[in-house]
Amino acid sequence: MRNILIIGAGRSATSLIRYLLDKSEKEDLFITIGDISIQSAQKFTSNHPNARGIMLDVFNDVQRKEAVENSDLVISMLPARYHIEVARDCIEFGKHMVTASYVSKEMQALNHKAESKGLVFMNEIGLDPGVDHMSAMQVIDRIRAKGGKMLLFESFCGGLIAPESDDNLWNYKFTWNPRNVVLAGQGGAAEFIQEGKYKYIPYHRLFRRTEFINIEGYGKFEVYANRNSLQYQSIYGLDNILTLYRGTIRRVGFSRAWNMFVQLGMTDDSYTIPDSETMSYRDFVNLFLPYSPSDTVELKLRHALKIDQDDLMWEKLEELDLFTKEKKLGIKDATPAMGLQKILEDKWTLAPHDKDMIVMYHKFGYQLDGKKYQIDSHMTLIGEDQTHTAMAKTVGLPVAIAALKILNEEITTPGVQLPIAKEVYEPILKELEENGIIFHEKEVDYLGYNPDNLH
């Protein structure tokens, strides 16, 4: 049998594991799931004859190396910073590797060794990055094949709550790592190009510079800019493009409300708060407000953020129980961001019956024979439940499909790879369609930006 080792059995691994178990008999696969928690590792195997769960601590060199050596291909679903130890073992023992994470400098440095050993190290093969790469390159390559010149590429993605489970004023729940949501946009200005001009949005302005999109059947959404769109110039071969913009999708009104936390300083992760474990939510909010011998926390907050008492923004804050004395943070040495995350997890964690939703939307503008054209493409997917989420499906299925195609020698180009070549994206997108992950395209009038050529 061919052995696949999956390291990490978190919430993004459910669809990945189910796909490989379903294929295991026909494809002669044995799946080993390794996790720091033996319960997590074993809960998906369900006494399956072609699978087992083991306790695997990625920092235990002996344990990790033994597991890698006994496999034919390794899938790492660990946090991105831990992939490199596994990758070095894969080089040492001559094993293929698949991850859904961005290629780090350390991973890229292994390219020559992977190539020389004929090993495929496929990265960025989840949802974003992953499905975005493949669905974008398929259309871009098609435009180029007929002689078109790319003028505009915009790409947006969001993990949201499905309409039937949307029951709070923020129109949002955590469908992915909550910490990443709280820290989104930090670490530098958002950079992109519009109509040939470089544009920058600093973090403190990010959530007030939004754009609107409409998704057929689902209505209006807003997007805020991702931190760095410019790296996609070289990845997609768009060096001379006039507009290149990538962003995150939310329901309309989310960004304006989130901006309140940014302005208060609650998303800061750079310092810790003394006695945070005993602090009430109300005390936490008061940390970021001026001292007053007479005004309440509510009054000070309204004044600081210039919120009227009949403003929906105020109701959104109240809905989070921000002003309660009863609930405690319960986290020792919490940063502001950690405190905020705890408060939000109380309200935004998926309930067992909740369904999530993935939305991805691309705009392609191009010139052909002197005329300008535009293609809009979108994909929406609703999850099954709290466990088999749309997020887990769109992250895990491309990983699983790629792993199987590497084992079956249908994907053979060695080295540290992204799924941007036709031999990779065409068969994977085709199989994703069979699993309900479908892009809908339509030709629309070219967006252009500015008839007066003012930028």
GROMACS .gro file of C-alpha atoms in nm:
model
  455
    1MET     CA    1   0.000   0.000   0.000
    2ARG     CA    2   0.100   0.360  -0.053
    3ASN     CA    3   0.136   0.551   0.271
    4ILE     CA    4   0.019   0.909   0.318
    5LEU     CA    5   0.111   1.087   0.641
    6ILE     CA    6  -0.112   1.378   0.744
    7ILE     CA    7   0.037   1.592   1.021
    8GLY     CA    8  -0.222   1.807   1.198
    9ALA     CA    9  -0.588   1.710   1.245
   10GLY     CA   10  -0.738   2.053   1.306
   11ARG     CA   11  -1.063   2.193   1.171
   12SER     CA   12  -0.927   2.236   0.818
   13ALA     CA   13  -0.843   1.865   0.785
   14THR     CA   14  -1.193   1.712   0.789
   15SER     CA   15  -1.268   1.711   0.415
   16LEU     CA   16  -0.908   1.623   0.330
   17ILE     CA   17  -0.919   1.311   0.549
   18ARG     CA   18  -1.266   1.209   0.430
   19TYR     CA   19  -1.163   1.236   0.063
   20LEU     CA   20  -0.851   1.021   0.108
   21LEU     CA   21  -1.035   0.759   0.318
   22ASP     CA   22  -1.306   0.736   0.050
   23LYS     CA   23  -1.037   0.678  -0.215
   24SER     CA   24  -0.817   0.451  -0.001
   25GLU     CA   25  -0.946   0.114  -0.121
   26LYS     CA   26  -0.953   0.196  -0.491
   27GLU     CA   27  -0.619   0.380  -0.480
   28ASP     CA   28  -0.445   0.136  -0.243
   29LEU     CA   29  -0.378   0.400   0.023
   30PHE     CA   30  -0.304   0.378   0.392
   31ILE     CA   31  -0.354   0.704   0.580
   32THR     CA   32  -0.167   0.786   0.901
   33ILE     CA   33  -0.297   1.091   1.086
   34GLY     CA   34  -0.052   1.242   1.335
   35ASP     CA   35  -0.148   1.509   1.586
   36ILE     CA   36  -0.025   1.636   1.922
   37SER     CA   37  -0.365   1.517   2.052
   38ILE     CA   38  -0.418   1.142   2.006
   39GLN     CA   39  -0.795   1.200   2.038
   40SER     CA   40  -0.789   1.445   1.745
   41ALA     CA   41  -0.574   1.207   1.541
   42GLN     CA   42  -0.808   0.912   1.599
   43LYS     CA   43  -1.148   1.079   1.580
   44PHE     CA   44  -1.151   1.084   1.199
   45THR     CA   45  -1.031   0.730   1.139
   46SER     CA   46  -1.354   0.571   1.276
   47ASN     CA   47  -1.196   0.224   1.290
   48HIS     CA   48  -1.128   0.250   0.916
   49PRO     CA   49  -0.918  -0.046   0.796
   50ASN     CA   50  -0.693   0.181   0.587
   51ALA     CA   51  -0.621   0.445   0.849
   52ARG     CA   52  -0.475   0.500   1.193
   53GLY     CA   53  -0.429   0.795   1.427
   54ILE     CA   54  -0.103   0.845   1.615
   55MET     CA   55   0.029   1.094   1.867
   56LEU     CA   56   0.287   1.304   1.685
   57ASP     CA   57   0.472   1.596   1.838
   58VAL     CA   58   0.637   1.785   1.552
   59PHE     CA   59   0.912   1.900   1.793
   60ASN     CA   60   1.004   1.541   1.878
   61ASP     CA   61   1.271   1.474   1.615
   62VAL     CA   62   1.277   1.096   1.655
   63GLN     CA   63   0.897   1.062   1.639
   64ARG     CA   64   0.865   1.300   1.343
   65LYS     CA   65   1.148   1.149   1.138
   66GLU     CA   66   1.017   0.795   1.189
   67ALA     CA   67   0.668   0.894   1.072
   68VAL     CA   68   0.804   1.075   0.764
   69GLU     CA   69   1.042   0.789   0.675
   70ASN     CA   70   0.755   0.537   0.680
   71SER     CA   71   0.544   0.738   0.433
   72ASP     CA   72   0.545   0.794   0.057
   73LEU     CA   73   0.400   1.145   0.075
   74VAL     CA   74   0.353   1.391   0.362
   75ILE     CA   75   0.070   1.643   0.396
   76SER     CA   76   0.145   1.909   0.656
   77MET     CA   77  -0.166   2.084   0.794
   78LEU     CA   78   0.038   2.242   1.073
   79PRO     CA   79   0.064   2.619   1.125
   80ALA     CA   80   0.289   2.752   0.847
   81ARG     CA   81   0.591   2.819   1.069
   82TYR     CA   82   0.623   2.447   1.154
   83HIS     CA   83   0.633   2.313   0.795
   84ILE     CA   84   1.006   2.359   0.756
   85GLU     CA   85   1.110   2.082   0.999
   86VAL     CA   86   0.885   1.838   0.815
   87ALA     CA   87   1.015   1.961   0.477
   88ARG     CA   88   1.377   1.896   0.578
   89ASP     CA   89   1.283   1.541   0.679
   90CYS     CA   90   1.111   1.494   0.342
   91ILE     CA   91   1.434   1.599   0.168
   92GLU     CA   92   1.638   1.364   0.388
   93PHE     CA   93   1.414   1.062   0.328
   94GLY     CA   94   1.310   1.141  -0.031
   95LYS     CA   95   0.935   1.205   0.023
   96HIS     CA   96   0.693   1.430  -0.164
   97MET     CA   97   0.522   1.704   0.041
   98VAL     CA   98   0.199   1.906   0.016
   99THR     CA   99   0.094   2.212   0.221
  100ALA     CA  100  -0.180   2.475   0.193
  101SER     CA  101   0.049   2.753   0.321
  102TYR     CA  102   0.237   3.036   0.153
  103VAL     CA  103   0.591   2.947   0.047
  104SER     CA  104   0.831   3.079   0.312
  105LYS     CA  105   1.190   3.182   0.237
  106GLU     CA  106   1.308   2.871   0.421
  107MET     CA  107   1.083   2.648   0.209
  108GLN     CA  108   1.195   2.818  -0.114
  109ALA     CA  109   1.558   2.757  -0.012
  110LEU     CA  110   1.490   2.381  -0.038
  111ASN     CA  111   1.391   2.409  -0.406
  112HIS     CA  112   1.724   2.295  -0.550
  113LYS     CA  113   1.747   1.991  -0.319
  114ALA     CA  114   1.387   1.891  -0.396
  115GLU     CA  115   1.450   1.925  -0.770
  116SER     CA  116   1.771   1.721  -0.758
  117LYS     CA  117   1.588   1.440  -0.576
  118GLY     CA  118   1.286   1.454  -0.809
  119LEU     CA  119   1.053   1.550  -0.523
  120VAL     CA  120   0.735   1.753  -0.567
  121PHE     CA  121   0.687   2.008  -0.286
  122MET     CA  122   0.343   2.151  -0.364
  123ASN     CA  123   0.250   2.456  -0.157
  124GLU     CA  124  -0.029   2.716  -0.161
  125ILE     CA  125  -0.285   2.453  -0.263
  126GLY     CA  126  -0.564   2.536  -0.019
  127LEU     CA  127  -0.836   2.797  -0.070
  128ASP     CA  128  -0.653   3.129  -0.047
  129PRO     CA  129  -0.381   3.066  -0.144
  130GLY     CA  130  -0.474   2.778  -0.374
  131VAL     CA  131  -0.815   2.780  -0.539
  132ASP     CA  132  -0.757   3.151  -0.608
  133HIS     CA  133  -0.430   3.074  -0.794
  134MET     CA  134  -0.583   2.796  -1.001
  135SER     CA  135  -0.909   2.967  -1.094
  136ALA     CA  136  -0.724   3.290  -1.181
  137MET     CA  137  -0.453   3.127  -1.393
  138GLN     CA  138  -0.707   2.923  -1.587
  139VAL     CA  139  -0.877   3.241  -1.711
  140ILE     CA  140  -0.554   3.443  -1.751
  141ASP     CA  141  -0.396   3.166  -1.960
  142ARG     CA  142  -0.713   3.145  -2.173
  143ILE     CA  143  -0.705   3.523  -2.237
  144ARG     CA  144  -0.337   3.508  -2.333
  145ALA     CA  145  -0.390   3.207  -2.559
  146LYS     CA  146  -0.624   3.410  -2.781
  147GLY     CA  147  -0.384   3.706  -2.792
  148GLY     CA  148  -0.541   3.921  -2.522
  149LYS     CA  149  -0.340   4.162  -2.306
  150MET     CA  150  -0.429   4.173  -1.936
  151LEU     CA  151  -0.524   4.521  -1.809
  152LEU     CA  152  -0.696   4.449  -1.479
  153PHE     CA  153  -0.704   4.171  -1.222
  154GLU     CA  154  -0.895   4.194  -0.897
  155SER     CA  155  -0.946   3.899  -0.664
  156PHE     CA  156  -1.145   3.876  -0.341
  157CYS     CA  157  -1.212   3.594  -0.096
  158GLY     CA  158  -1.397   3.562   0.234
  159GLY     CA  159  -1.493   3.299   0.488
  160LEU     CA  160  -1.839   3.403   0.608
  161ILE     CA  161  -2.149   3.270   0.777
  162ALA     CA  162  -2.416   3.117   0.551
  163PRO     CA  163  -2.736   3.324   0.517
  164GLU     CA  164  -2.941   3.061   0.704
  165SER     CA  165  -2.704   3.080   1.005
  166ASP     CA  166  -2.655   3.457   0.997
  167ASP     CA  167  -2.812   3.555   1.331
  168ASN     CA  168  -2.603   3.841   1.470
  169LEU     CA  169  -2.573   4.212   1.389
  170TRP     CA  170  -2.216   4.172   1.260
  171ASN     CA  171  -2.326   3.916   0.994
  172TYR     CA  172  -2.012   3.723   1.088
  173LYS     CA  173  -1.884   3.421   1.280
  174PHE     CA  174  -1.541   3.259   1.300
  175THR     CA  175  -1.501   2.998   1.029
  176TRP     CA  176  -1.121   2.998   1.044
  177ASN     CA  177  -0.843   3.081   1.290
  178PRO     CA  178  -0.989   3.362   1.510
  179ARG     CA  179  -0.644   3.502   1.586
  180ASN     CA  180  -0.580   3.563   1.216
  181VAL     CA  181  -0.910   3.754   1.193
  182VAL     CA  182  -0.822   3.977   1.489
  183LEU     CA  183  -0.474   4.054   1.354
  184ALA     CA  184  -0.579   4.091   0.986
  185GLY     CA  185  -0.416   4.380   0.802
  186GLN     CA  186  -0.137   4.447   1.051
  187GLY     CA  187   0.234   4.458   0.975
  188GLY     CA  188   0.251   4.728   0.709
  189ALA     CA  189   0.040   4.921   0.460
  190ALA     CA  190  -0.182   4.748   0.204
  191GLU     CA  191  -0.017   4.790  -0.139
  192PHE     CA  192  -0.182   4.763  -0.479
  193ILE     CA  193  -0.202   4.926  -0.824
  194GLN     CA  194  -0.503   5.104  -0.973
  195GLU     CA  195  -0.489   5.236  -1.329
  196GLY     CA  196  -0.109   5.233  -1.330
  197LYS     CA  197  -0.075   5.418  -0.998
  198TYR     CA  198   0.064   5.267  -0.679
  199LYS     CA  199  -0.176   5.297  -0.385
  200TYR     CA  200  -0.115   5.241  -0.014
  201ILE     CA  201  -0.355   5.210   0.279
  202PRO     CA  202  -0.204   5.224   0.631
  203TYR     CA  203  -0.355   4.989   0.889
  204HIS     CA  204  -0.539   5.264   1.077
  205ARG     CA  205  -0.731   5.351   0.755
  206LEU     CA  206  -0.770   4.999   0.614
  207PHE     CA  207  -1.124   4.931   0.731
  208ARG     CA  208  -1.258   5.267   0.609
  209ARG     CA  209  -1.133   5.223   0.251
  210THR     CA  210  -1.368   4.951   0.130
  211GLU     CA  211  -1.520   4.868  -0.208
  212PHE     CA  212  -1.851   4.698  -0.287
  213ILE     CA  213  -1.920   4.389  -0.497
  214ASN     CA  214  -2.242   4.210  -0.587
  215ILE     CA  215  -2.266   3.831  -0.595
  216GLU     CA  216  -2.556   3.689  -0.790
  217GLY     CA  217  -2.807   3.529  -0.555
  218TYR     CA  218  -2.631   3.656  -0.242
  219GLY     CA  219  -2.645   4.034  -0.270
  220LYS     CA  220  -2.398   4.302  -0.176
  221PHE     CA  221  -2.065   4.254   0.001
  222GLU     CA  222  -1.774   4.481   0.091
  223VAL     CA  223  -1.402   4.416   0.048
  224TYR     CA  224  -1.098   4.562   0.219
  225ALA     CA  225  -0.750   4.544   0.068
  226ASN     CA  226  -0.511   4.260   0.149
  227ARG     CA  227  -0.168   4.362   0.271
  228ASN     CA  228   0.034   4.286  -0.041
  229SER     CA  229  -0.123   4.249  -0.384
  230LEU     CA  230   0.197   4.336  -0.570
  231GLN     CA  231   0.367   3.998  -0.523
  232TYR     CA  232   0.109   3.853  -0.763
  233GLN     CA  233   0.259   4.055  -1.050
  234SER     CA  234   0.549   3.814  -1.087
  235ILE     CA  235   0.359   3.499  -0.979
  236TYR     CA  236   0.090   3.545  -1.246
  237GLY     CA  237   0.315   3.716  -1.503
  238LEU     CA  238   0.125   4.047  -1.477
  239ASP     CA  239   0.425   4.281  -1.468
  240ASN     CA  240   0.269   4.547  -1.695
  241ILE     CA  241  -0.086   4.530  -1.562
  242LEU     CA  242  -0.264   4.860  -1.488
  243THR     CA  243  -0.482   4.740  -1.197
  244LEU     CA  244  -0.394   4.466  -0.949
  245TYR     CA  245  -0.593   4.450  -0.628
  246ARG     CA  246  -0.666   4.167  -0.386
  247GLY     CA  247  -0.897   4.187  -0.088
  248THR     CA  248  -1.099   4.016   0.184
  249ILE     CA  249  -1.479   3.986   0.159
  250ARG     CA  250  -1.716   4.074   0.442
  251ARG     CA  251  -2.086   4.159   0.464
  252VAL     CA  252  -2.157   4.532   0.427
  253GLY     CA  253  -2.107   4.719   0.756
  254PHE     CA  254  -1.856   4.479   0.911
  255SER     CA  255  -1.549   4.689   0.832
  256ARG     CA  256  -1.695   5.012   0.971
  257ALA     CA  257  -1.778   4.833   1.295
  258TRP     CA  258  -1.442   4.652   1.312
  259ASN     CA  259  -1.268   4.986   1.271
  260MET     CA  260  -1.393   5.079   1.621
  261PHE     CA  261  -1.166   4.810   1.771
  262VAL     CA  262  -0.872   4.928   1.557
  263GLN     CA  263  -0.916   5.291   1.665
  264LEU     CA  264  -0.943   5.196   2.034
  265GLY     CA  265  -0.626   4.983   2.013
  266MET     CA  266  -0.793   4.652   2.098
  267THR     CA  267  -0.629   4.466   1.806
  268ASP     CA  268  -0.276   4.546   1.930
  269ASP     CA  269  -0.070   4.234   1.999
  270SER     CA  270   0.255   4.403   2.105
  271TYR     CA  271   0.218   4.428   2.486
  272THR     CA  272   0.058   4.238   2.773
  273ILE     CA  273  -0.195   4.355   3.031
  274PRO     CA  274  -0.125   4.299   3.405
  275ASP     CA  275  -0.387   4.097   3.597
  276SER     CA  276  -0.573   4.022   3.274
  277GLU     CA  277  -0.693   3.682   3.401
  278THR     CA  278  -0.923   3.842   3.660
  279MET     CA  279  -1.034   4.133   3.443
  280SER     CA  280  -1.400   4.166   3.343
  281TYR     CA  281  -1.500   4.252   2.988
  282ARG     CA  282  -1.607   4.594   3.116
  283ASP     CA  283  -1.268   4.652   3.279
  284PHE     CA  284  -1.097   4.547   2.956
  285VAL     CA  285  -1.293   4.806   2.752
  286ASN     CA  286  -1.215   5.073   3.012
  287LEU     CA  287  -0.839   5.019   2.961
  288PHE     CA  288  -0.862   5.200   2.628
  289LEU     CA  289  -1.071   5.496   2.748
  290PRO     CA  290  -0.978   5.819   2.932
  291TYR     CA  291  -1.016   5.842   3.308
  292SER     CA  292  -1.328   6.015   3.432
  293PRO     CA  293  -1.445   6.053   3.793
  294SER     CA  294  -1.810   6.063   3.684
  295ASP     CA  295  -1.872   5.923   3.332
  296THR     CA  296  -1.962   5.559   3.275
  297VAL     CA  297  -1.766   5.327   3.046
  298GLU     CA  298  -2.058   5.342   2.800
  299LEU     CA  299  -2.058   5.721   2.791
  300LYS     CA  300  -1.680   5.743   2.753
  301LEU     CA  301  -1.684   5.490   2.467
  302ARG     CA  302  -1.965   5.668   2.283
  303HIS     CA  303  -1.779   5.995   2.318
  304ALA     CA  304  -1.443   5.847   2.209
  305LEU     CA  305  -1.590   5.687   1.898
  306LYS     CA  306  -1.852   5.959   1.830
  307ILE     CA  307  -2.138   5.708   1.832
  308ASP     CA  308  -2.496   5.823   1.886
  309GLN     CA  309  -2.704   5.602   2.113
  310ASP     CA  310  -2.942   5.518   1.826
  311ASP     CA  311  -2.654   5.418   1.595
  312LEU     CA  312  -2.643   5.052   1.483
  313MET     CA  313  -2.272   5.056   1.575
  314TRP     CA  314  -2.374   5.087   1.939
  315GLU     CA  315  -2.607   4.788   1.916
  316LYS     CA  316  -2.324   4.585   1.761
  317LEU     CA  317  -2.101   4.662   2.060
  318GLU     CA  318  -2.376   4.582   2.312
  319GLU     CA  319  -2.445   4.251   2.140
  320LEU     CA  320  -2.090   4.138   2.230
  321ASP     CA  321  -2.150   4.185   2.607
  322LEU     CA  322  -1.860   4.431   2.613
  323PHE     CA  323  -1.997   4.613   2.916
  324THR     CA  324  -2.066   4.318   3.143
  325LYS     CA  325  -1.895   4.288   3.482
  326GLU     CA  326  -1.980   3.918   3.510
  327LYS     CA  327  -1.769   3.771   3.226
  328LYS     CA  328  -1.393   3.750   3.281
  329LEU     CA  329  -1.109   3.734   3.028
  330GLY     CA  330  -0.949   3.448   3.218
  331ILE     CA  331  -0.621   3.475   3.023
  332LYS     CA  332  -0.292   3.541   3.203
  333ASP     CA  333  -0.072   3.814   3.047
  334ALA     CA  334  -0.318   3.873   2.764
  335THR     CA  335  -0.238   4.119   2.488
  336PRO     CA  336  -0.526   4.346   2.380
  337ALA     CA  337  -0.572   4.128   2.071
  338MET     CA  338  -0.596   3.814   2.287
  339GLY     CA  339  -0.856   3.981   2.511
  340LEU     CA  340  -1.064   4.090   2.213
  341GLN     CA  341  -1.041   3.742   2.060
  342LYS     CA  342  -1.175   3.585   2.381
  343ILE     CA  343  -1.472   3.826   2.388
  344LEU     CA  344  -1.553   3.760   2.023
  345GLU     CA  345  -1.520   3.382   2.051
  346ASP     CA  346  -1.798   3.390   2.310
  347LYS     CA  347  -2.036   3.521   2.043
  348TRP     CA  348  -1.892   3.422   1.706
  349THR     CA  349  -1.810   3.052   1.746
  350LEU     CA  350  -2.006   2.827   1.509
  351ALA     CA  351  -2.290   2.639   1.680
  352PRO     CA  352  -2.328   2.266   1.590
  353HIS     CA  353  -2.607   2.338   1.340
  354ASP     CA  354  -2.440   2.647   1.189
  355LYS     CA  355  -2.323   2.649   0.828
  356ASP     CA  356  -2.044   2.863   0.692
  357MET     CA  357  -2.002   3.009   0.343
  358ILE     CA  358  -1.703   3.070   0.118
  359VAL     CA  359  -1.720   3.348  -0.140
  360MET     CA  360  -1.450   3.405  -0.405
  361TYR     CA  361  -1.476   3.667  -0.678
  362HIS     CA  362  -1.238   3.757  -0.963
  363LYS     CA  363  -1.246   4.037  -1.220
  364PHE     CA  364  -1.034   4.004  -1.536
  365GLY     CA  365  -0.999   4.304  -1.771
  366TYR     CA  366  -0.817   4.263  -2.101
  367GLN     CA  367  -0.762   4.416  -2.444
  368LEU     CA  368  -0.801   4.222  -2.769
  369ASP     CA  369  -0.787   4.365  -3.122
  370GLY     CA  370  -0.816   4.720  -2.987
  371LYS     CA  371  -1.128   4.648  -2.777
  372LYS     CA  372  -1.156   4.614  -2.399
  373TYR     CA  373  -1.336   4.322  -2.235
  374GLN     CA  374  -1.408   4.201  -1.884
  375ILE     CA  375  -1.489   3.863  -1.732
  376ASP     CA  376  -1.634   3.839  -1.380
  377SER     CA  377  -1.607   3.501  -1.210
  378HIS     CA  378  -1.744   3.394  -0.873
  379MET     CA  379  -1.768   3.083  -0.656
  380THR     CA  380  -1.988   3.037  -0.350
  381LEU     CA  381  -2.006   2.728  -0.132
  382ILE     CA  382  -2.219   2.655   0.176
  383GLY     CA  383  -2.082   2.415   0.440
  384GLU     CA  384  -2.258   2.103   0.567
  385ASP     CA  385  -2.230   2.173   0.940
  386GLN     CA  386  -1.990   2.290   1.212
  387THR     CA  387  -1.743   2.006   1.134
  388HIS     CA  388  -1.762   1.967   0.756
  389THR     CA  389  -1.741   2.335   0.677
  390ALA     CA  390  -1.712   2.503   0.339
  391MET     CA  391  -1.375   2.633   0.462
  392ALA     CA  392  -1.250   2.280   0.538
  393LYS     CA  393  -1.376   2.160   0.199
  394THR     CA  394  -1.218   2.438  -0.007
  395VAL     CA  395  -0.887   2.414   0.183
  396GLY     CA  396  -0.872   2.035   0.221
  397LEU     CA  397  -0.999   1.901  -0.111
  398PRO     CA  398  -0.736   2.070  -0.332
  399VAL     CA  399  -0.466   1.944  -0.093
  400ALA     CA  400  -0.603   1.589  -0.110
  401ILE     CA  401  -0.651   1.589  -0.488
  402ALA     CA  402  -0.299   1.726  -0.545
  403ALA     CA  403  -0.148   1.465  -0.309
  404LEU     CA  404  -0.314   1.179  -0.497
  405LYS     CA  405  -0.211   1.318  -0.837
  406ILE     CA  406   0.150   1.346  -0.718
  407LEU     CA  407   0.143   0.985  -0.595
  408ASN     CA  408  -0.009   0.875  -0.927
  409GLU     CA  409   0.261   1.067  -1.117
  410GLU     CA  410   0.009   1.294  -1.289
  411ILE     CA  411   0.183   1.595  -1.131
  412THR     CA  412   0.556   1.541  -1.180
  413THR     CA  413   0.741   1.875  -1.202
  414PRO     CA  414   0.990   1.858  -0.911
  415GLY     CA  415   1.084   2.138  -0.672
  416VAL     CA  416   0.900   2.388  -0.454
  417GLN     CA  417   0.581   2.450  -0.654
  418LEU     CA  418   0.268   2.666  -0.666
  419PRO     CA  419  -0.043   2.536  -0.849
  420ILE     CA  420  -0.016   2.784  -1.138
  421ALA     CA  421   0.082   2.546  -1.421
  422LYS     CA  422  -0.184   2.403  -1.651
  423GLU     CA  423  -0.084   2.042  -1.571
  424VAL     CA  424  -0.175   2.114  -1.208
  425TYR     CA  425  -0.476   2.346  -1.216
  426GLU     CA  426  -0.680   2.192  -1.499
  427PRO     CA  427  -0.735   1.842  -1.351
  428ILE     CA  428  -0.772   1.976  -0.994
  429LEU     CA  429  -1.032   2.239  -1.090
  430LYS     CA  430  -1.220   1.975  -1.288
  431GLU     CA  431  -1.238   1.746  -0.985
  432LEU     CA  432  -1.333   2.036  -0.756
  433GLU     CA  433  -1.627   2.106  -0.990
  434GLU     CA  434  -1.739   1.744  -0.945
  435ASN     CA  435  -1.740   1.818  -0.571
  436GLY     CA  436  -1.953   2.133  -0.600
  437ILE     CA  437  -1.675   2.394  -0.603
  438ILE     CA  438  -1.779   2.567  -0.924
  439PHE     CA  439  -1.686   2.904  -1.074
  440HIS     CA  440  -1.953   3.092  -1.268
  441GLU     CA  441  -1.824   3.331  -1.536
  442LYS     CA  442  -1.994   3.611  -1.724
  443GLU     CA  443  -1.880   3.871  -1.977
  444VAL     CA  444  -1.955   4.227  -1.860
  445ASP     CA  445  -1.869   4.578  -1.981
  446TYR     CA  446  -1.507   4.667  -1.909
  447LEU     CA  447  -1.491   4.835  -1.568
  448GLY     CA  448  -1.221   5.086  -1.662
  449TYR     CA  449  -1.179   5.341  -1.393
  450ASN     CA  450  -1.176   5.692  -1.499
  451PRO     CA  451  -1.285   5.845  -1.827
  452ASP     CA  452  -1.097   6.168  -1.754
  453ASN     CA  453  -0.781   5.969  -1.687
  454LEU     CA  454  -0.749   6.115  -1.337
  455HIS     CA  455  -0.607   5.877  -1.079
   0.00000   0.00000   0.00000
